[in-house]
N, CA, C and O atoms as a GROMACS GRO file, in nm:
protein
  480
    1MET      N    1   0.085  -0.117   0.000
    1MET     CA    2   0.000   0.000   0.000
    1MET      C    3   0.090   0.124   0.000
    1MET      O    4   0.187   0.131   0.075
    2THR      N    5   0.057   0.219  -0.084
    2THR     CA    6   0.136   0.342  -0.090
    2THR      C    7   0.108   0.429   0.032
    2THR      O    8   0.007   0.413   0.100
    3GLN      N    9   0.201   0.520   0.058
    3GLN     CA   10   0.184   0.613   0.170
    3GLN      C   11   0.058   0.698   0.149
    3GLN      O   12  -0.016   0.723   0.243
    4ALA      N   13   0.036   0.740   0.026
    4ALA     CA   14  -0.082   0.822  -0.003
    4ALA      C   15  -0.210   0.743   0.025
    4ALA      O   16  -0.302   0.795   0.087
    5ALA      N   17  -0.217   0.618  -0.020
    5ALA     CA   18  -0.335   0.535   0.003
    5ALA      C   19  -0.356   0.512   0.153
    5ALA      O   20  -0.469   0.518   0.202
    6PHE      N   21  -0.248   0.486   0.225
    6PHE     CA   22  -0.258   0.466   0.369
    6PHE      C   23  -0.318   0.588   0.438
    6PHE      O   24  -0.409   0.574   0.520
    7PHE      N   25  -0.269   0.706   0.404
    7PHE     CA   26  -0.320   0.826   0.470
    7PHE      C   27  -0.462   0.861   0.425
    7PHE      O   28  -0.539   0.915   0.504
    8VAL      N   29  -0.498   0.831   0.302
    8VAL     CA   30  -0.636   0.855   0.258
    8VAL      C   31  -0.730   0.763   0.334
    8VAL      O   32  -0.834   0.807   0.382
    9LEU      N   33  -0.695   0.635   0.346
    9LEU     CA   34  -0.779   0.543   0.423
    9LEU      C   35  -0.788   0.587   0.569
    9LEU      O   36  -0.895   0.582   0.629
   10THR      N   37  -0.677   0.631   0.625
   10THR     CA   38  -0.676   0.678   0.763
   10THR      C   39  -0.766   0.801   0.779
   10THR      O   40  -0.837   0.813   0.879
   11ALA      N   41  -0.763   0.890   0.681
   11ALA     CA   42  -0.847   1.010   0.686
   11ALA      C   43  -0.995   0.975   0.684
   11ALA      O   44  -1.077   1.049   0.737
   12LEU      N   45  -1.028   0.863   0.624
   12LEU     CA   46  -1.168   0.822   0.613
   12LEU      C   47  -1.210   0.726   0.724
   12LEU      O   48  -1.325   0.683   0.727
   13ALA      N   49  -1.119   0.692   0.814
   13ALA     CA   50  -1.148   0.590   0.915
   13ALA      C   51  -1.257   0.634   1.012
   13ALA      O   52  -1.333   0.549   1.061
   14ASP      N   53  -1.268   0.763   1.041
   14ASP     CA   54  -1.364   0.805   1.142
   14ASP      C   55  -1.494   0.861   1.085
   14ASP      O   56  -1.597   0.861   1.152
   15GLN      N   57  -1.490   0.907   0.959
   15GLN     CA   58  -1.613   0.962   0.899
   15GLN      C   59  -1.593   0.983   0.750
   15GLN      O   60  -1.479   0.993   0.704
   16PRO      N   61  -1.704   0.990   0.674
   16PRO     CA   62  -1.692   1.021   0.532
   16PRO      C   63  -1.639   1.164   0.514
   16PRO      O   64  -1.668   1.252   0.594
   17ARG      N   65  -1.563   1.184   0.408
   17ARG     CA   66  -1.509   1.316   0.377
   17ARG      C   67  -1.512   1.338   0.226
   17ARG      O   68  -1.511   1.243   0.148
   18HIS      N   69  -1.515   1.465   0.187
   18HIS     CA   70  -1.504   1.502   0.046
   18HIS      C   71  -1.357   1.528   0.015
   18HIS      O   72  -1.274   1.531   0.106
   19GLY      N   73  -1.326   1.546  -0.112
   19GLY     CA   74  -1.187   1.558  -0.157
   19GLY      C   75  -1.104   1.659  -0.081
   19GLY      O   76  -0.996   1.625  -0.032
   20TYR      N   77  -1.151   1.781  -0.069
   20TYR     CA   78  -1.072   1.884   0.000
   20TYR      C   79  -1.055   1.848   0.148
   20TYR      O   80  -0.949   1.870   0.206
   21GLY      N   81  -1.160   1.793   0.208
   21GLY     CA   82  -1.151   1.749   0.347
   21GLY      C   83  -1.048   1.639   0.365
   21GLY      O   84  -0.978   1.635   0.466
   22ILE      N   85  -1.039   1.550   0.267
   22ILE     CA   86  -0.938   1.443   0.272
   22ILE      C   87  -0.799   1.502   0.261
   22ILE      O   88  -0.709   1.464   0.335
   23LEU      N   89  -0.781   1.597   0.170
   23LEU     CA   90  -0.649   1.662   0.155
   23LEU      C   91  -0.604   1.725   0.286
   23LEU      O   92  -0.489   1.706   0.328
   24ARG      N   93  -0.692   1.800   0.350
   24ARG     CA   94  -0.658   1.865   0.477
   24ARG      C   95  -0.629   1.763   0.586
   24ARG      O   96  -0.533   1.779   0.662
   25GLU      N   97  -0.710   1.659   0.593
   25GLU     CA   98  -0.692   1.558   0.697
   25GLU      C   99  -0.561   1.481   0.678
   25GLU      O  100  -0.492   1.453   0.776
   26VAL      N  101  -0.527   1.448   0.555
   26VAL     CA  102  -0.400   1.379   0.527
   26VAL      C  103  -0.283   1.466   0.571
   26VAL      O  104  -0.189   1.417   0.633
   27GLU      N  105  -0.289   1.594   0.541
   27GLU     CA  106  -0.182   1.685   0.582
   27GLU      C  107  -0.172   1.691   0.734
   27GLU      O  108  -0.062   1.688   0.789
   28ASP      N  109  -0.286   1.698   0.801
   28ASP     CA  110  -0.286   1.702   0.949
   28ASP      C  111  -0.233   1.570   1.007
   28ASP      O  112  -0.149   1.571   1.096
   29LEU      N  113  -0.282   1.458   0.957
   29LEU     CA  114  -0.242   1.328   1.009
   29LEU      C  115  -0.092   1.303   0.993
   29LEU      O  116  -0.029   1.239   1.077
   30SER      N  117  -0.035   1.355   0.886
   30SER     CA  118   0.106   1.332   0.858
   30SER      C  119   0.195   1.446   0.909
   30SER      O  120   0.314   1.452   0.876
   31ASP      N  121   0.139   1.535   0.988
   31ASP     CA  122   0.213   1.652   1.037
   31ASP      C  123   0.278   1.729   0.923
   31ASP      O  124   0.390   1.778   0.936
   32GLY      N  125   0.206   1.740   0.811
   32GLY     CA  126   0.253   1.817   0.697
   32GLY      C  127   0.352   1.744   0.607
   32GLY      O  128   0.396   1.800   0.507
   33GLU      N  129   0.386   1.620   0.641
   33GLU     CA  130   0.483   1.544   0.561
   33GLU      C  131   0.425   1.498   0.428
   33GLU      O  132   0.497   1.486   0.329
   34VAL      N  133   0.294   1.474   0.425
   34VAL     CA  134   0.228   1.429   0.302
   34VAL      C  135   0.131   1.538   0.259
   34VAL      O  136   0.033   1.567   0.328
   35GLN      N  137   0.159   1.597   0.144
   35GLN     CA  138   0.072   1.700   0.088
   35GLN      C  139   0.034   1.654  -0.052
   35GLN      O  140   0.107   1.674  -0.149
   36LEU      N  141  -0.084   1.593  -0.061
   36LEU     CA  142  -0.130   1.538  -0.189
   36LEU      C  143  -0.177   1.650  -0.281
   36LEU      O  144  -0.236   1.748  -0.237
   37ARG      N  145  -0.150   1.634  -0.406
   37ARG     CA  146  -0.206   1.723  -0.507
   37ARG      C  147  -0.342   1.667  -0.547
   37ARG      O  148  -0.368   1.548  -0.530
   38VAL      N  149  -0.426   1.752  -0.600
   38VAL     CA  150  -0.562   1.712  -0.635
   38VAL      C  151  -0.562   1.594  -0.732
   38VAL      O  152  -0.636   1.498  -0.712
   39GLY      N  153  -0.479   1.600  -0.835
   39GLY     CA  154  -0.472   1.491  -0.933
   39GLY      C  155  -0.429   1.360  -0.870
   39GLY      O  156  -0.482   1.254  -0.903
   40THR      N  157  -0.334   1.368  -0.779
   40THR     CA  158  -0.288   1.248  -0.708
   40THR      C  159  -0.400   1.193  -0.621
   40THR      O  160  -0.423   1.072  -0.618
   41LEU      N  161  -0.469   1.281  -0.549
   41LEU     CA  162  -0.578   1.238  -0.462
   41LEU      C  163  -0.683   1.162  -0.541
   41LEU      O  164  -0.723   1.052  -0.501
   42TYR      N  165  -0.727   1.218  -0.652
   42TYR     CA  166  -0.835   1.152  -0.726
   42TYR      C  167  -0.788   1.023  -0.793
   42TYR      O  168  -0.869   0.933  -0.815
   43GLY      N  169  -0.661   1.014  -0.825
   43GLY     CA  170  -0.606   0.887  -0.872
   43GLY      C  171  -0.611   0.781  -0.762
   43GLY      O  172  -0.648   0.666  -0.787
   44VAL      N  173  -0.574   0.821  -0.641
   44VAL     CA  174  -0.579   0.729  -0.526
   44VAL      C  175  -0.724   0.690  -0.497
   44VAL      O  176  -0.753   0.573  -0.474
   45LEU      N  177  -0.815   0.788  -0.497
   45LEU     CA  178  -0.956   0.758  -0.472
   45LEU      C  179  -1.011   0.661  -0.575
   45LEU      O  180  -1.084   0.568  -0.540
   46ASP      N  181  -0.977   0.681  -0.702
   46ASP     CA  182  -1.023   0.589  -0.808
   46ASP      C  183  -0.971   0.449  -0.784
   46ASP      O  184  -1.045   0.351  -0.797
   47ARG      N  185  -0.843   0.438  -0.748
   47ARG     CA  186  -0.782   0.306  -0.725
   47ARG      C  187  -0.844   0.238  -0.603
   47ARG      O  188  -0.874   0.118  -0.608
   48LEU      N  189  -0.864   0.313  -0.494
   48LEU     CA  190  -0.922   0.254  -0.374
   48LEU      C  191  -1.067   0.213  -0.398
   48LEU      O  192  -1.113   0.113  -0.343
   49THR      N  193  -1.139   0.289  -0.480
   49THR     CA  194  -1.276   0.254  -0.516
   49THR      C  195  -1.277   0.126  -0.599
   49THR      O  196  -1.356   0.035  -0.573
   50ALA      N  197  -1.189   0.119  -0.698
   50ALA     CA  198  -1.181  -0.001  -0.783
   50ALA      C  199  -1.144  -0.125  -0.702
   50ALA      O  200  -1.188  -0.235  -0.733
   51ASP      N  201  -1.064  -0.106  -0.597
   51ASP     CA  202  -1.022  -0.218  -0.511
   51ASP      C  203  -1.128  -0.252  -0.406
   51ASP      O  204  -1.111  -0.349  -0.332
   52GLY      N  205  -1.236  -0.174  -0.400
   52GLY     CA  206  -1.343  -0.202  -0.306
   52GLY      C  207  -1.313  -0.160  -0.163
   52GLY      O  208  -1.378  -0.205  -0.069
   53LEU      N  209  -1.213  -0.072  -0.145
   53LEU     CA  210  -1.175  -0.029  -0.011
   53LEU      C  211  -1.252   0.095   0.035
   53LEU      O  212  -1.265   0.119   0.155
   54ILE      N  213  -1.302   0.173  -0.060
   54ILE     CA  214  -1.387   0.288  -0.030
   54ILE      C  215  -1.503   0.289  -0.128
   54ILE      O  216  -1.497   0.227  -0.235
   55VAL      N  217  -1.608   0.360  -0.092
   55VAL     CA  218  -1.723   0.379  -0.181
   55VAL      C  219  -1.768   0.524  -0.171
   55VAL      O  220  -1.737   0.594  -0.075
   56LEU      N  221  -1.842   0.565  -0.272
   56LEU     CA  222  -1.904   0.697  -0.269
   56LEU      C  223  -2.014   0.692  -0.165
   56LEU      O  224  -2.105   0.609  -0.174
   57ASP      N  225  -2.008   0.781  -0.067
   57ASP     CA  226  -2.108   0.784   0.040
   57ASP      C  227  -2.228   0.867  -0.002
   57ASP      O  228  -2.343   0.825   0.014
   58ARG      N  229  -2.199   0.986  -0.056
   58ARG     CA  230  -2.306   1.075  -0.100
   58ARG      C  231  -2.247   1.188  -0.183
   58ARG      O  232  -2.126   1.209  -0.186
   59GLU      N  233  -2.336   1.260  -0.249
   59GLU     CA  234  -2.296   1.380  -0.322
   59GLU      C  235  -2.382   1.496  -0.275
   59GLU      O  236  -2.502   1.481  -0.255
   60GLU      N  237  -2.318   1.612  -0.255
   60GLU     CA  238  -2.388   1.732  -0.213
   60GLU      C  239  -2.344   1.848  -0.299
   60GLU      O  240  -2.229   1.854  -0.342
   61VAL      N  241  -2.435   1.940  -0.322
   61VAL     CA  242  -2.400   2.062  -0.393
   61VAL      C  243  -2.376   2.171  -0.289
   61VAL      O  244  -2.464   2.203  -0.209
   62GLN      N  245  -2.255   2.227  -0.293
   62GLN     CA  246  -2.217   2.334  -0.201
   62GLN      C  247  -2.170   2.452  -0.285
   62GLN      O  248  -2.074   2.440  -0.361
   63GLN      N  249  -2.236   2.564  -0.274
   63GLN     CA  250  -2.202   2.685  -0.348
   63GLN      C  251  -2.189   2.656  -0.498
   63GLN      O  252  -2.096   2.702  -0.564
   64GLY      N  253  -2.282   2.578  -0.550
   64GLY     CA  254  -2.286   2.548  -0.692
   64GLY      C  255  -2.187   2.442  -0.739
   64GLY      O  256  -2.178   2.414  -0.858
   65ARG      N  257  -2.112   2.383  -0.646
   65ARG     CA  258  -2.014   2.280  -0.683
   65ARG      C  259  -2.053   2.147  -0.620
   65ARG      O  260  -2.102   2.142  -0.507
   66LEU      N  261  -2.032   2.042  -0.694
   66LEU     CA  262  -2.063   1.908  -0.646
   66LEU      C  263  -1.951   1.857  -0.557
   66LEU      O  264  -1.834   1.858  -0.597
   67ARG      N  265  -1.986   1.812  -0.438
   67ARG     CA  266  -1.888   1.750  -0.348
   67ARG      C  267  -1.923   1.604  -0.334
   67ARG      O  268  -2.037   1.568  -0.302
   68ARG      N  269  -1.824   1.519  -0.359
   68ARG     CA  270  -1.842   1.376  -0.343
   68ARG      C  271  -1.777   1.334  -0.211
   68ARG      O  272  -1.660   1.362  -0.187
   69TYR      N  273  -1.855   1.269  -0.128
   69TYR     CA  274  -1.805   1.219   0.000
   69TYR      C  275  -1.778   1.070  -0.013
   69TYR      O  276  -1.859   0.995  -0.067
   70TYR      N  277  -1.663   1.028   0.038
   70TYR     CA  278  -1.622   0.889   0.033
   70TYR      C  279  -1.617   0.832   0.174
   70TYR      O  280  -1.594   0.905   0.271
   71ARG      N  281  -1.638   0.702   0.186
   71ARG     CA  282  -1.628   0.634   0.316
   71ARG      C  283  -1.560   0.499   0.296
   71ARG      O  284  -1.557   0.443   0.186
   72LEU      N  285  -1.506   0.448   0.405
   72LEU     CA  286  -1.442   0.317   0.403
   72LEU      C  287  -1.548   0.207   0.395
   72LEU      O  288  -1.657   0.220   0.449
   73THR      N  289  -1.513   0.099   0.327
   73THR     CA  290  -1.593  -0.022   0.331
   73THR      C  291  -1.537  -0.111   0.442
   73THR      O  292  -1.434  -0.078   0.501
   74ASP      N  293  -1.604  -0.221   0.470
   74ASP     CA  294  -1.550  -0.316   0.568
   74ASP      C  295  -1.414  -0.368   0.521
   74ASP      O  296  -1.324  -0.390   0.601
   75GLU      N  297  -1.400  -0.388   0.390
   75GLU     CA  298  -1.272  -0.432   0.334
   75GLU      C  299  -1.165  -0.325   0.352
   75GLU      O  300  -1.048  -0.356   0.374
   76GLY      N  301  -1.206  -0.199   0.342
   76GLY     CA  302  -1.113  -0.088   0.363
   76GLY      C  303  -1.064  -0.081   0.506
   76GLY      O  304  -0.946  -0.055   0.531
   77VAL      N  305  -1.154  -0.104   0.600
   77VAL     CA  306  -1.115  -0.106   0.742
   77VAL      C  307  -1.015  -0.218   0.765
   77VAL      O  308  -0.913  -0.199   0.832
   78ALA      N  309  -1.044  -0.336   0.710
   78ALA     CA  310  -0.954  -0.451   0.727
   78ALA      C  311  -0.818  -0.424   0.664
   78ALA      O  312  -0.715  -0.458   0.722
   79ALA      N  313  -0.816  -0.364   0.545
   79ALA     CA  314  -0.689  -0.334   0.476
   79ALA      C  315  -0.609  -0.230   0.554
   79ALA      O  316  -0.488  -0.244   0.567
   80LEU      N  317  -0.676  -0.128   0.605
   80LEU     CA  318  -0.608  -0.026   0.683
   80LEU      C  319  -0.551  -0.085   0.811
   80LEU      O  320  -0.437  -0.055   0.848
   81ASP      N  321  -0.628  -0.168   0.878
   81ASP     CA  322  -0.582  -0.232   1.001
   81ASP      C  323  -0.461  -0.322   0.973
   81ASP      O  324  -0.364  -0.321   1.049
   82ALA      N  325  -0.468  -0.399   0.866
   82ALA     CA  326  -0.357  -0.488   0.831
   82ALA      C  327  -0.230  -0.409   0.798
   82ALA      O  328  -0.120  -0.447   0.838
   83GLU      N  329  -0.246  -0.299   0.727
   83GLU     CA  330  -0.130  -0.216   0.692
   83GLU      C  331  -0.072  -0.150   0.816
   83GLU      O  332   0.050  -0.140   0.830
   84ALA      N  333  -0.157  -0.104   0.907
   84ALA     CA  334  -0.109  -0.043   1.032
   84ALA      C  335  -0.032  -0.147   1.114
   84ALA      O  336   0.071  -0.116   1.174
   85GLU      N  337  -0.081  -0.269   1.118
   85GLU     CA  338  -0.011  -0.377   1.189
   85GLU      C  339   0.124  -0.407   1.124
   85GLU      O  340   0.224  -0.426   1.193
   86ARG      N  341   0.126  -0.411   0.991
   86ARG     CA  342   0.250  -0.437   0.919
   86ARG      C  343   0.353  -0.328   0.948
   86ARG      O  344   0.470  -0.355   0.971
   87MET      N  345   0.307  -0.203   0.945
   87MET     CA  346   0.397  -0.091   0.970
   87MET      C  347   0.447  -0.092   1.115
   87MET      O  348   0.564  -0.064   1.141
   88ALA      N  349   0.358  -0.124   1.208
   88ALA     CA  350   0.397  -0.129   1.349
   88ALA      C  351   0.501  -0.240   1.372
   88ALA      O  352   0.596  -0.221   1.447
   89ALA      N  353   0.481  -0.354   1.308
   89ALA     CA  354   0.578  -0.464   1.321
   89ALA      C  355   0.713  -0.424   1.263
   89ALA      O  356   0.817  -0.455   1.321
   90GLY      N  357   0.711  -0.355   1.151
   90GLY     CA  358   0.836  -0.307   1.090
   90GLY      C  359   0.906  -0.205   1.179
   90GLY      O  360   1.028  -0.210   1.194
   91ALA      N  361   0.829  -0.114   1.236
   91ALA     CA  362   0.888  -0.013   1.325
   91ALA      C  363   0.945  -0.080   1.450
   91ALA      O  364   1.052  -0.042   1.498
   92SER      N  365   0.875  -0.178   1.502
   92SER     CA  366   0.922  -0.250   1.620
   92SER      C  367   1.053  -0.324   1.590
   92SER      O  368   1.145  -0.323   1.672
   93ALA      N  369   1.061  -0.386   1.472
   93ALA     CA  370   1.184  -0.457   1.433
   93ALA      C  371   1.300  -0.359   1.420
   93ALA      O  372   1.411  -0.388   1.463
   94ALA      N  373   1.274  -0.243   1.361
   94ALA     CA  374   1.379  -0.142   1.346
   94ALA      C  375   1.427  -0.093   1.483
   94ALA      O  376   1.547  -0.082   1.505
   95LYS      N  377   1.335  -0.063   1.573
   95LYS     CA  378   1.371  -0.018   1.707
   95LYS      C  379   1.453  -0.125   1.781
   95LYS      O  380   1.551  -0.093   1.849
   96ARG      N  381   1.411  -0.250   1.767
   96ARG     CA  382   1.482  -0.360   1.832
   96ARG      C  383   1.625  -0.371   1.779
   96ARG      O  384   1.719  -0.389   1.857
   97ARG      N  385   1.640  -0.361   1.648
   97ARG     CA  386   1.774  -0.369   1.587
   97ARG      C  387   1.863  -0.254   1.631
   97ARG      O  388   1.982  -0.273   1.658
   98ILE      N  389   1.808  -0.135   1.640
   98ILE     CA  390   1.885  -0.019   1.686
   98ILE      C  391   1.931  -0.043   1.830
   98ILE      O  392   2.047  -0.020   1.863
   99ALA      N  393   1.838  -0.089   1.914
   99ALA     CA  394   1.872  -0.114   2.054
   99ALA      C  395   1.979  -0.223   2.065
   99ALA      O  396   2.071  -0.211   2.146
  100GLU      N  397   1.968  -0.328   1.985
  100GLU     CA  398   2.065  -0.438   1.989
  100GLU      C  399   2.202  -0.394   1.940
  100GLU      O  400   2.304  -0.451   1.980
  101SER      N  401   2.206  -0.294   1.855
  101SER     CA  402   2.334  -0.248   1.800
  101SER      C  403   2.413  -0.166   1.903
  101SER      O  404   2.533  -0.146   1.888
  102GLY      N  405   2.344  -0.120   2.006
  102GLY     CA  406   2.409  -0.038   2.106
  102GLY      C  407   2.427   0.106   2.063
  102GLY      O  408   2.487   0.186   2.135
  103ARG      N  409   2.376   0.141   1.948
  103ARG     CA  410   2.386   0.277   1.897
  103ARG      C  411   2.260   0.354   1.932
  103ARG      O  412   2.149   0.307   1.906
  104ALA      N  413   2.277   0.467   1.988
  104ALA     CA  414   2.163   0.552   2.021
  104ALA      C  415   2.128   0.637   1.900
  104ALA      O  416   2.217   0.687   1.832
  105PRO      N  417   1.999   0.654   1.873
  105PRO     CA  418   1.961   0.742   1.762
  105PRO      C  419   2.002   0.886   1.792
  105PRO      O  420   2.000   0.929   1.907
  106VAL      N  421   2.039   0.958   1.688
  106VAL     CA  422   2.077   1.098   1.703
  106VAL      C  423   1.949   1.181   1.706
  106VAL      O  424   1.867   1.174   1.614
  107VAL      N  425   1.932   1.258   1.811
  107VAL     CA  426   1.815   1.343   1.825
  107VAL      C  427   1.855   1.484   1.785
  107VAL      O  428   1.945   1.542   1.845
  108PRO      N  429   1.789   1.540   1.683
  108PRO     CA  430   1.826   1.677   1.640
  108PRO      C  431   1.795   1.777   1.750
  108PRO      O  432   1.700   1.759   1.827
  109PRO      N  433   1.874   1.883   1.758
  109PRO     CA  434   1.849   1.985   1.860
  109PRO      C  435   1.718   2.058   1.833
  109PRO      O  436   1.677   2.074   1.718
  110VAL      N  437   1.654   2.101   1.940
  110VAL     CA  438   1.531   2.179   1.928
  110VAL      C  439   1.568   2.321   1.895
  110VAL      O  440   1.646   2.385   1.966
  111THR      N  441   1.513   2.372   1.784
  111THR     CA  442   1.547   2.508   1.743
  111THR      C  443   1.426   2.599   1.737
  111THR      O  444   1.439   2.721   1.724
  112GLY      N  445   1.308   2.541   1.745
  112GLY     CA  446   1.186   2.621   1.736
  112GLY      C  447   1.133   2.657   1.872
  112GLY      O  448   1.202   2.641   1.973
  113PRO      N  449   1.010   2.706   1.875
  113PRO     CA  450   0.948   2.741   2.001
  113PRO      C  451   0.935   2.618   2.091
  113PRO      O  452   0.906   2.509   2.042
  114GLY      N  453   0.957   2.635   2.220
  114GLY     CA  454   0.943   2.528   2.316
  114GLY      C  455   0.797   2.510   2.355
  114GLY      O  456   0.708   2.571   2.295
  115LEU      N  457   0.773   2.428   2.454
  115LEU     CA  458   0.636   2.402   2.496
  115LEU      C  459   0.567   2.526   2.550
  115LEU      O  460   0.446   2.542   2.533
  116ALA      N  461   0.642   2.613   2.613
  116ALA     CA  462   0.582   2.734   2.670
  116ALA      C  463   0.571   2.846   2.567
  116ALA      O  464   0.525   2.956   2.599
  117GLY      N  465   0.613   2.818   2.444
  117GLY     CA  466   0.603   2.918   2.340
  117GLY      C  467   0.727   3.001   2.320
  117GLY      O  468   0.736   3.078   2.225
  118GLY      N  469   0.825   2.985   2.409
  118GLY     CA  470   0.950   3.058   2.394
  118GLY      C  471   1.052   2.975   2.321
  118GLY      O  472   1.024   2.861   2.283
  119LEU      N  473   1.169   3.030   2.300
  119LEU     CA  474   1.274   2.953   2.235
  119LEU      C  475   1.338   2.860   2.336
  119LEU      O  476   1.360   2.897   2.452
  120ALA      N  477   1.366   2.738   2.290
  120ALA     CA  478   1.426   2.638   2.380
  120ALA      C  479   1.575   2.660   2.390
  120ALA      O  480   1.644   2.587   2.460
   0.00000   0.00000   0.00000
């Protein structure tokens, strides 16, 4: 499963969303690391629909424009859960290997605002 597909499915896990809502949610979920373009989003939506992982939930007209809302199918929930498990297992294996190597990960210095809003 691609990173884009994973985040689109994750964005739809709690409720149906329309295209722009999915774009915003993917950006939020990924802390800005994944910023899908509209063409990419609709390619992913088409592929996930063809695979039976999402379906069109409803269509609404908002300010003269048609909004299509998508939702996960039961197969989509199962695929998302399986991918999350696969990723968690991979992350766990990586953490275990790092710990076994005796090498500590390098933590970059904090350069932005701290928790209290000041510079750290």
